Amino acid sequence: MIDQAIYRRFNHTVAACFVIYFLFPKYILNFDRVYFVIIFWLSIILIEYFRLSGAFTLDGMRDYEDTRVAGFVWFATGTCMILFFYEIGMFPEIFAVSTIIMASFVDPLIGEVNRKYGNRKGFLAGLIGSFVIYQLIIGVIFYAFVGSMVAVIVERPKFKWLDDDLLIQIFPILVMTIFYFSGLGPDLPLTLEGN
Amino acid sequence: MEFTKIYVGVLYLVVVITSLIFYLNNYYIIASLLILGNVLPGYKLAVSLSGNHEN
């Protein structure tokens, strides 16, 4: 029997591979690549609709997800939102790439450390993990600090109809973007090529 | 269970291929992060799938 918790964690960390999107050409088969994001998101919604209606079961689900929208839907929604807003020029590429990777790794990291060592160490592990990832990719301590702080703060509260898988992506990138475009944050290369 | 094993195999492939593509495009940090972030849960899952539970 597969370990459901580990299976769920691995699915979460593999989601970091979504960043391959940024290496895709702008047009695929004459269609703007953003259409593929929308098709992907609709496919996830369709799968979730049939899962919730009992048409099939999926491994790795939590018990309470039998009657609630599953974490993978929230995560895919957050990632697709980032990719969509990146395409319309709202989010800089460097923030989008780093946030998707950070959320993929840090959320399961916090979950594991919380489970084994308690919430305070989970918070600390999440803060260090997200700071290191942001610093390695963005290379500016200010944004690494802001992004990691926001990520661990929004991961804490639990809501029935809003999941941390979505919040841990949208809020850090939103706050970093506001700091950047308002001029309150330092300047930085906005693309992967610039780093 | 058989489907899950195939699916997990595909996930391993996705990680390796994506990391390789980033590496070949000279994005060494991202390639390394993708490998490092997936290696522990990937290993634990492989152990779980092989039926050798630690406890």
PDB file of C-alpha atoms in Angstrom:
ATOM      1  CA  MET A   1       0.000   0.000   0.000  1.00  0.00           C
ATOM      2  CA  ILE A   2       1.356   3.400  -0.992  1.00  0.00           C
ATOM      3  CA  ASP A   3       2.088   5.941   1.760  1.00  0.00           C
ATOM      4  CA  GLN A   4      -0.629   8.524   1.066  1.00  0.00           C
ATOM      5  CA  ALA A   5       1.130  11.390   2.872  1.00  0.00           C
ATOM      6  CA  ILE A   6       4.399  10.883   0.976  1.00  0.00           C
ATOM      7  CA  TYR A   7       2.484  10.475  -2.271  1.00  0.00           C
ATOM      8  CA  ARG A   8       0.742  13.797  -1.624  1.00  0.00           C
ATOM      9  CA  ARG A   9       4.057  15.523  -0.789  1.00  0.00           C
ATOM     10  CA  PHE A  10       5.723  14.228  -3.945  1.00  0.00           C
ATOM     11  CA  ASN A  11       2.836  15.412  -6.110  1.00  0.00           C
ATOM     12  CA  HIS A  12       3.272  18.803  -4.474  1.00  0.00           C
ATOM     13  CA  THR A  13       7.028  19.079  -5.056  1.00  0.00           C
ATOM     14  CA  VAL A  14       6.749  17.878  -8.666  1.00  0.00           C
ATOM     15  CA  ALA A  15       4.450  20.863  -9.291  1.00  0.00           C
ATOM     16  CA  ALA A  16       7.618  23.005  -9.315  1.00  0.00           C
ATOM     17  CA  CYS A  17       8.134  21.646 -12.836  1.00  0.00           C
ATOM     18  CA  PHE A  18       5.296  23.936 -13.980  1.00  0.00           C
ATOM     19  CA  VAL A  19       8.031  26.550 -14.459  1.00  0.00           C
ATOM     20  CA  ILE A  20       8.975  24.781 -17.709  1.00  0.00           C
ATOM     21  CA  TYR A  21       6.144  26.956 -19.088  1.00  0.00           C
ATOM     22  CA  PHE A  22       8.548  29.916 -19.149  1.00  0.00           C
ATOM     23  CA  LEU A  23      10.765  28.109 -21.655  1.00  0.00           C
ATOM     24  CA  PHE A  24       7.863  27.393 -24.025  1.00  0.00           C
ATOM     25  CA  PRO A  25       7.629  29.471 -27.215  1.00  0.00           C
ATOM     26  CA  LYS A  26       5.049  32.271 -27.119  1.00  0.00           C
ATOM     27  CA  TYR A  27       2.954  30.515 -29.760  1.00  0.00           C
ATOM     28  CA  ILE A  28       2.358  26.759 -29.860  1.00  0.00           C
ATOM     29  CA  LEU A  29       0.607  25.456 -33.002  1.00  0.00           C
ATOM     30  CA  ASN A  30      -0.335  29.079 -33.771  1.00  0.00           C
ATOM     31  CA  PHE A  31      -2.106  29.456 -30.419  1.00  0.00           C
ATOM     32  CA  ASP A  32      -0.888  31.794 -27.712  1.00  0.00           C
ATOM     33  CA  ARG A  33       0.504  29.627 -24.912  1.00  0.00           C
ATOM     34  CA  VAL A  34      -1.834  31.237 -22.385  1.00  0.00           C
ATOM     35  CA  TYR A  35      -4.716  29.293 -23.982  1.00  0.00           C
ATOM     36  CA  PHE A  36      -2.995  26.078 -22.900  1.00  0.00           C
ATOM     37  CA  VAL A  37      -2.968  27.386 -19.336  1.00  0.00           C
ATOM     38  CA  ILE A  38      -6.731  27.942 -19.513  1.00  0.00           C
ATOM     39  CA  ILE A  39      -7.303  24.479 -21.048  1.00  0.00           C
ATOM     40  CA  PHE A  40      -5.135  22.914 -18.340  1.00  0.00           C
ATOM     41  CA  TRP A  41      -7.058  24.679 -15.573  1.00  0.00           C
ATOM     42  CA  LEU A  42     -10.431  23.680 -17.050  1.00  0.00           C
ATOM     43  CA  SER A  43      -9.197  20.059 -17.235  1.00  0.00           C
ATOM     44  CA  ILE A  44      -8.331  20.167 -13.533  1.00  0.00           C
ATOM     45  CA  ILE A  45     -11.776  21.572 -12.720  1.00  0.00           C
ATOM     46  CA  LEU A  46     -13.402  18.814 -14.791  1.00  0.00           C
ATOM     47  CA  ILE A  47     -11.391  16.089 -13.016  1.00  0.00           C
ATOM     48  CA  GLU A  48     -12.344  17.585  -9.651  1.00  0.00           C
ATOM     49  CA  TYR A  49     -16.003  17.774 -10.652  1.00  0.00           C
ATOM     50  CA  PHE A  50     -16.087  14.049 -11.469  1.00  0.00           C
ATOM     51  CA  ARG A  51     -14.063  13.173  -8.345  1.00  0.00           C
ATOM     52  CA  LEU A  52     -16.449  15.072  -6.086  1.00  0.00           C
ATOM     53  CA  SER A  53     -19.444  13.512  -7.810  1.00  0.00           C
ATOM     54  CA  GLY A  54     -18.005  10.082  -6.985  1.00  0.00           C
ATOM     55  CA  ALA A  55     -17.199   8.958 -10.522  1.00  0.00           C
ATOM     56  CA  PHE A  56     -13.742   7.839  -9.372  1.00  0.00           C
ATOM     57  CA  THR A  57     -11.343   8.125  -6.448  1.00  0.00           C
ATOM     58  CA  LEU A  58      -7.818   9.502  -6.432  1.00  0.00           C
ATOM     59  CA  ASP A  59      -4.898   8.410  -4.276  1.00  0.00           C
ATOM     60  CA  GLY A  60      -3.411  10.926  -1.857  1.00  0.00           C
ATOM     61  CA  MET A  61      -6.631  12.688  -0.890  1.00  0.00           C
ATOM     62  CA  ARG A  62      -7.241  13.748   2.716  1.00  0.00           C
ATOM     63  CA  ASP A  63     -10.402  12.434   4.404  1.00  0.00           C
ATOM     64  CA  TYR A  64     -12.079  15.848   4.517  1.00  0.00           C
ATOM     65  CA  GLU A  65     -11.457  16.288   0.790  1.00  0.00           C
ATOM     66  CA  ASP A  66     -14.188  13.756   0.061  1.00  0.00           C
ATOM     67  CA  THR A  67     -16.669  16.620   0.201  1.00  0.00           C
ATOM     68  CA  ARG A  68     -14.373  19.602  -0.361  1.00  0.00           C
ATOM     69  CA  VAL A  69     -12.305  20.981  -3.220  1.00  0.00           C
ATOM     70  CA  ALA A  70      -8.958  19.171  -3.102  1.00  0.00           C
ATOM     71  CA  GLY A  71      -5.582  20.801  -2.528  1.00  0.00           C
ATOM     72  CA  PHE A  72      -4.319  20.058  -6.037  1.00  0.00           C
ATOM     73  CA  VAL A  73      -7.163  22.142  -7.486  1.00  0.00           C
ATOM     74  CA  TRP A  74      -6.235  25.106  -5.294  1.00  0.00           C
ATOM     75  CA  PHE A  75      -2.575  24.753  -6.177  1.00  0.00           C
ATOM     76  CA  ALA A  76      -3.259  24.483  -9.923  1.00  0.00           C
ATOM     77  CA  THR A  77      -5.576  27.498  -9.664  1.00  0.00           C
ATOM     78  CA  GLY A  78      -2.848  29.552  -7.969  1.00  0.00           C
ATOM     79  CA  THR A  79      -0.244  28.551 -10.536  1.00  0.00           C
ATOM     80  CA  CYS A  80      -2.573  29.206 -13.476  1.00  0.00           C
ATOM     81  CA  MET A  81      -3.445  32.620 -12.012  1.00  0.00           C
ATOM     82  CA  ILE A  82       0.258  33.478 -11.743  1.00  0.00           C
ATOM     83  CA  LEU A  83       0.882  32.364 -15.341  1.00  0.00           C
ATOM     84  CA  PHE A  84      -2.165  34.295 -16.600  1.00  0.00           C
ATOM     85  CA  PHE A  85      -1.248  37.521 -14.789  1.00  0.00           C
ATOM     86  CA  TYR A  86       2.336  37.107 -15.966  1.00  0.00           C
ATOM     87  CA  GLU A  87       1.099  36.888 -19.555  1.00  0.00           C
ATOM     88  CA  ILE A  88      -0.912  40.102 -19.253  1.00  0.00           C
ATOM     89  CA  GLY A  89       2.161  41.839 -17.842  1.00  0.00           C
ATOM     90  CA  MET A  90       1.063  42.140 -14.238  1.00  0.00           C
ATOM     91  CA  PHE A  91       3.613  39.827 -12.586  1.00  0.00           C
ATOM     92  CA  PRO A  92       7.344  39.933 -13.489  1.00  0.00           C
ATOM     93  CA  GLU A  93       8.768  36.641 -14.748  1.00  0.00           C
ATOM     94  CA  ILE A  94      11.370  36.368 -12.002  1.00  0.00           C
ATOM     95  CA  PHE A  95       8.703  36.645  -9.274  1.00  0.00           C
ATOM     96  CA  ALA A  96       6.464  34.125 -11.051  1.00  0.00           C
ATOM     97  CA  VAL A  97       9.184  31.471 -11.442  1.00  0.00           C
ATOM     98  CA  SER A  98      10.492  31.853  -7.900  1.00  0.00           C
ATOM     99  CA  THR A  99       7.027  31.850  -6.315  1.00  0.00           C
ATOM    100  CA  ILE A 100       5.866  28.693  -8.105  1.00  0.00           C
ATOM    101  CA  ILE A 101       9.031  26.835  -7.051  1.00  0.00           C
ATOM    102  CA  MET A 102       8.864  28.228  -3.516  1.00  0.00           C
ATOM    103  CA  ALA A 103       5.209  27.236  -3.028  1.00  0.00           C
ATOM    104  CA  SER A 104       5.793  23.745  -4.436  1.00  0.00           C
ATOM    105  CA  PHE A 105       8.579  22.989  -1.964  1.00  0.00           C
ATOM    106  CA  VAL A 106       7.787  25.066   1.110  1.00  0.00           C
ATOM    107  CA  ASP A 107       4.161  24.063   1.680  1.00  0.00           C
ATOM    108  CA  PRO A 108       4.991  20.329   2.040  1.00  0.00           C
ATOM    109  CA  LEU A 109       8.114  21.244   4.031  1.00  0.00           C
ATOM    110  CA  ILE A 110       6.013  23.180   6.560  1.00  0.00           C
ATOM    111  CA  GLY A 111       3.508  20.321   6.692  1.00  0.00           C
ATOM    112  CA  GLU A 112       6.166  17.713   7.432  1.00  0.00           C
ATOM    113  CA  VAL A 113       8.025  19.802  10.024  1.00  0.00           C
ATOM    114  CA  ASN A 114       4.716  20.775  11.705  1.00  0.00           C
ATOM    115  CA  ARG A 115       3.789  17.104  11.952  1.00  0.00           C
ATOM    116  CA  LYS A 116       7.130  15.950  13.358  1.00  0.00           C
ATOM    117  CA  TYR A 117       8.435  18.894  15.399  1.00  0.00           C
ATOM    118  CA  GLY A 118       5.510  21.254  16.011  1.00  0.00           C
ATOM    119  CA  ASN A 119       4.131  24.454  14.520  1.00  0.00           C
ATOM    120  CA  ARG A 120       6.875  26.852  15.623  1.00  0.00           C
ATOM    121  CA  LYS A 121       9.609  24.825  13.976  1.00  0.00           C
ATOM    122  CA  GLY A 122       7.348  24.402  10.945  1.00  0.00           C
ATOM    123  CA  PHE A 123       7.049  28.172  10.700  1.00  0.00           C
ATOM    124  CA  LEU A 124      10.823  28.569  11.009  1.00  0.00           C
ATOM    125  CA  ALA A 125      11.549  25.848   8.442  1.00  0.00           C
ATOM    126  CA  GLY A 126       9.103  27.496   6.020  1.00  0.00           C
ATOM    127  CA  LEU A 127      10.677  30.893   6.547  1.00  0.00           C
ATOM    128  CA  ILE A 128      14.218  29.627   5.967  1.00  0.00           C
ATOM    129  CA  GLY A 129      13.191  27.431   3.028  1.00  0.00           C
ATOM    130  CA  SER A 130      11.284  30.163   1.207  1.00  0.00           C
ATOM    131  CA  PHE A 131      13.985  32.758   1.910  1.00  0.00           C
ATOM    132  CA  VAL A 132      16.705  30.502   0.469  1.00  0.00           C
ATOM    133  CA  ILE A 133      14.670  29.709  -2.670  1.00  0.00           C
ATOM    134  CA  TYR A 134      13.775  33.372  -3.283  1.00  0.00           C
ATOM    135  CA  GLN A 135      17.335  34.500  -2.657  1.00  0.00           C
ATOM    136  CA  LEU A 136      18.792  31.860  -5.001  1.00  0.00           C
ATOM    137  CA  ILE A 137      16.442  32.770  -7.858  1.00  0.00           C
ATOM    138  CA  ILE A 138      15.798  36.511  -7.424  1.00  0.00           C
ATOM    139  CA  GLY A 139      19.109  37.365  -5.781  1.00  0.00           C
ATOM    140  CA  VAL A 140      17.808  40.399  -3.867  1.00  0.00           C
ATOM    141  CA  ILE A 141      17.598  40.039  -0.082  1.00  0.00           C
ATOM    142  CA  PHE A 142      14.759  42.577   0.208  1.00  0.00           C
ATOM    143  CA  TYR A 143      12.387  40.539  -2.010  1.00  0.00           C
ATOM    144  CA  ALA A 144      13.571  37.242  -0.502  1.00  0.00           C
ATOM    145  CA  PHE A 145      12.699  38.545   2.955  1.00  0.00           C
ATOM    146  CA  VAL A 146       9.344  40.068   1.971  1.00  0.00           C
ATOM    147  CA  GLY A 147       8.288  37.041  -0.101  1.00  0.00           C
ATOM    148  CA  SER A 148       9.243  34.495   2.550  1.00  0.00           C
ATOM    149  CA  MET A 149       7.563  36.432   5.366  1.00  0.00           C
ATOM    150  CA  VAL A 150       4.307  36.757   3.439  1.00  0.00           C
ATOM    151  CA  ALA A 151       4.449  33.081   2.385  1.00  0.00           C
ATOM    152  CA  VAL A 152       4.701  31.702   5.932  1.00  0.00           C
ATOM    153  CA  ILE A 153       2.158  34.176   7.337  1.00  0.00           C
ATOM    154  CA  VAL A 154      -0.572  33.325   4.803  1.00  0.00           C
ATOM    155  CA  GLU A 155       0.136  29.608   5.155  1.00  0.00           C
ATOM    156  CA  ARG A 156      -0.936  29.623   8.816  1.00  0.00           C
ATOM    157  CA  PRO A 157      -4.695  30.309   8.887  1.00  0.00           C
ATOM    158  CA  LYS A 158      -6.971  27.445   7.794  1.00  0.00           C
ATOM    159  CA  PHE A 159     -10.199  28.236   5.947  1.00  0.00           C
ATOM    160  CA  LYS A 160     -12.823  25.789   4.818  1.00  0.00           C
ATOM    161  CA  TRP A 161     -13.325  27.279   1.373  1.00  0.00           C
ATOM    162  CA  LEU A 162      -9.908  28.798   0.717  1.00  0.00           C
ATOM    163  CA  ASP A 163      -6.741  26.735   0.775  1.00  0.00           C
ATOM    164  CA  ASP A 164      -3.178  27.707   1.657  1.00  0.00           C
ATOM    165  CA  ASP A 165      -2.044  26.111  -1.624  1.00  0.00           C
ATOM    166  CA  LEU A 166      -3.587  29.120  -3.371  1.00  0.00           C
ATOM    167  CA  LEU A 167      -2.725  31.776  -0.780  1.00  0.00           C
ATOM    168  CA  ILE A 168       0.960  30.800  -0.519  1.00  0.00           C
ATOM    169  CA  GLN A 169       1.323  31.590  -4.222  1.00  0.00           C
ATOM    170  CA  ILE A 170      -0.840  34.646  -4.778  1.00  0.00           C
ATOM    171  CA  PHE A 171       0.006  36.776  -1.739  1.00  0.00           C
ATOM    172  CA  PRO A 172       3.835  36.659  -1.838  1.00  0.00           C
ATOM    173  CA  ILE A 173       3.993  37.472  -5.561  1.00  0.00           C
ATOM    174  CA  LEU A 174       1.360  40.192  -5.170  1.00  0.00           C
ATOM    175  CA  VAL A 175       3.200  41.900  -2.312  1.00  0.00           C
ATOM    176  CA  MET A 176       6.598  41.671  -4.040  1.00  0.00           C
ATOM    177  CA  THR A 177       5.089  43.054  -7.256  1.00  0.00           C
ATOM    178  CA  ILE A 178       3.479  45.965  -5.403  1.00  0.00           C
ATOM    179  CA  PHE A 179       6.818  46.772  -3.744  1.00  0.00           C
ATOM    180  CA  TYR A 180       8.597  46.628  -7.085  1.00  0.00           C
ATOM    181  CA  PHE A 181       6.178  48.679  -9.195  1.00  0.00           C
ATOM    182  CA  SER A 182       5.548  51.230  -6.454  1.00  0.00           C
ATOM    183  CA  GLY A 183       9.269  51.923  -6.305  1.00  0.00           C
ATOM    184  CA  LEU A 184       9.453  50.998  -2.622  1.00  0.00           C
ATOM    185  CA  GLY A 185      11.500  47.903  -3.419  1.00  0.00           C
ATOM    186  CA  PRO A 186      14.940  47.854  -5.055  1.00  0.00           C
ATOM    187  CA  ASP A 187      15.387  47.474  -8.800  1.00  0.00           C
ATOM    188  CA  LEU A 188      16.148  44.037 -10.228  1.00  0.00           C
ATOM    189  CA  PRO A 189      16.304  42.143 -13.537  1.00  0.00           C
ATOM    190  CA  LEU A 190      12.724  41.048 -14.192  1.00  0.00           C
ATOM    191  CA  THR A 191      13.448  38.080 -16.451  1.00  0.00           C
ATOM    192  CA  LEU A 192      15.303  34.798 -16.031  1.00  0.00           C
ATOM    193  CA  GLU A 193      17.821  35.921 -18.655  1.00  0.00           C
ATOM    194  CA  GLY A 194      18.623  38.973 -16.585  1.00  0.00           C
ATOM    195  CA  ASN A 195      19.736  36.901 -13.609  1.00  0.00           C
TER     196      ASN A 195
ATOM    197  CA  MET B   1      -2.496   0.715  -7.750  1.00  0.00           C
ATOM    198  CA  GLU B   2      -1.057  -0.135 -11.150  1.00  0.00           C
ATOM    199  CA  PHE B   3      -2.224   3.216 -12.501  1.00  0.00           C
ATOM    200  CA  THR B   4      -0.640   4.992  -9.533  1.00  0.00           C
ATOM    201  CA  LYS B   5       2.710   3.280 -10.200  1.00  0.00           C
ATOM    202  CA  ILE B   6       2.644   4.355 -13.839  1.00  0.00           C
ATOM    203  CA  TYR B   7       1.630   7.879 -12.837  1.00  0.00           C
ATOM    204  CA  VAL B   8       4.475   8.104 -10.321  1.00  0.00           C
ATOM    205  CA  GLY B   9       6.883   6.856 -13.004  1.00  0.00           C
ATOM    206  CA  VAL B  10       5.689   9.668 -15.270  1.00  0.00           C
ATOM    207  CA  LEU B  11       6.272  12.176 -12.451  1.00  0.00           C
ATOM    208  CA  TYR B  12       9.883  10.971 -12.033  1.00  0.00           C
ATOM    209  CA  LEU B  13      10.366  11.415 -15.769  1.00  0.00           C
ATOM    210  CA  VAL B  14       8.865  14.912 -15.660  1.00  0.00           C
ATOM    211  CA  VAL B  15      11.303  15.953 -12.927  1.00  0.00           C
ATOM    212  CA  VAL B  16      14.342  14.551 -14.757  1.00  0.00           C
ATOM    213  CA  ILE B  17      13.400  15.967 -18.171  1.00  0.00           C
ATOM    214  CA  THR B  18      12.419  19.410 -16.808  1.00  0.00           C
ATOM    215  CA  SER B  19      15.646  19.681 -14.804  1.00  0.00           C
ATOM    216  CA  LEU B  20      17.667  18.587 -17.824  1.00  0.00           C
ATOM    217  CA  ILE B  21      16.014  21.215 -20.039  1.00  0.00           C
ATOM    218  CA  PHE B  22      16.753  23.967 -17.524  1.00  0.00           C
ATOM    219  CA  TYR B  23      20.323  22.724 -17.176  1.00  0.00           C
ATOM    220  CA  LEU B  24      20.828  22.704 -20.959  1.00  0.00           C
ATOM    221  CA  ASN B  25      19.471  26.278 -21.110  1.00  0.00           C
ATOM    222  CA  ASN B  26      22.083  27.337 -18.523  1.00  0.00           C
ATOM    223  CA  TYR B  27      19.595  27.862 -15.693  1.00  0.00           C
ATOM    224  CA  TYR B  28      21.693  25.839 -13.279  1.00  0.00           C
ATOM    225  CA  ILE B  29      20.099  27.136 -10.076  1.00  0.00           C
ATOM    226  CA  ILE B  30      16.560  26.273 -11.169  1.00  0.00           C
ATOM    227  CA  ALA B  31      17.676  22.861 -12.483  1.00  0.00           C
ATOM    228  CA  SER B  32      19.408  22.133  -9.171  1.00  0.00           C
ATOM    229  CA  LEU B  33      16.398  23.286  -7.140  1.00  0.00           C
ATOM    230  CA  LEU B  34      14.066  21.032  -9.112  1.00  0.00           C
ATOM    231  CA  ILE B  35      16.292  18.018  -8.460  1.00  0.00           C
ATOM    232  CA  LEU B  36      17.044  18.820  -4.807  1.00  0.00           C
ATOM    233  CA  GLY B  37      13.428  19.622  -3.936  1.00  0.00           C
ATOM    234  CA  ASN B  38      12.151  16.362  -5.389  1.00  0.00           C
ATOM    235  CA  VAL B  39      14.876  13.937  -4.412  1.00  0.00           C
ATOM    236  CA  LEU B  40      13.773  13.284  -0.815  1.00  0.00           C
ATOM    237  CA  PRO B  41      10.003  12.896  -1.380  1.00  0.00           C
ATOM    238  CA  GLY B  42      10.800  10.958  -4.572  1.00  0.00           C
ATOM    239  CA  TYR B  43      13.053   8.571  -2.680  1.00  0.00           C
ATOM    240  CA  LYS B  44      10.574   8.156   0.180  1.00  0.00           C
ATOM    241  CA  LEU B  45       7.813   7.418  -2.312  1.00  0.00           C
ATOM    242  CA  ALA B  46       9.971   4.842  -4.115  1.00  0.00           C
ATOM    243  CA  VAL B  47      10.592   3.108  -0.768  1.00  0.00           C
ATOM    244  CA  SER B  48       6.864   3.227  -0.037  1.00  0.00           C
ATOM    245  CA  LEU B  49       6.007   1.767  -3.446  1.00  0.00           C
ATOM    246  CA  SER B  50       8.499  -1.048  -3.034  1.00  0.00           C
ATOM    247  CA  GLY B  51       6.728  -2.005   0.199  1.00  0.00           C
ATOM    248  CA  ASN B  52       9.710  -1.476   2.535  1.00  0.00           C
ATOM    249  CA  HIS B  53       8.089   0.747   5.156  1.00  0.00           C
ATOM    250  CA  GLU B  54      10.416   2.046   7.845  1.00  0.00           C
ATOM    251  CA  ASN B  55       7.917   1.567  10.648  1.00  0.00           C
TER     252      ASN B  55
END
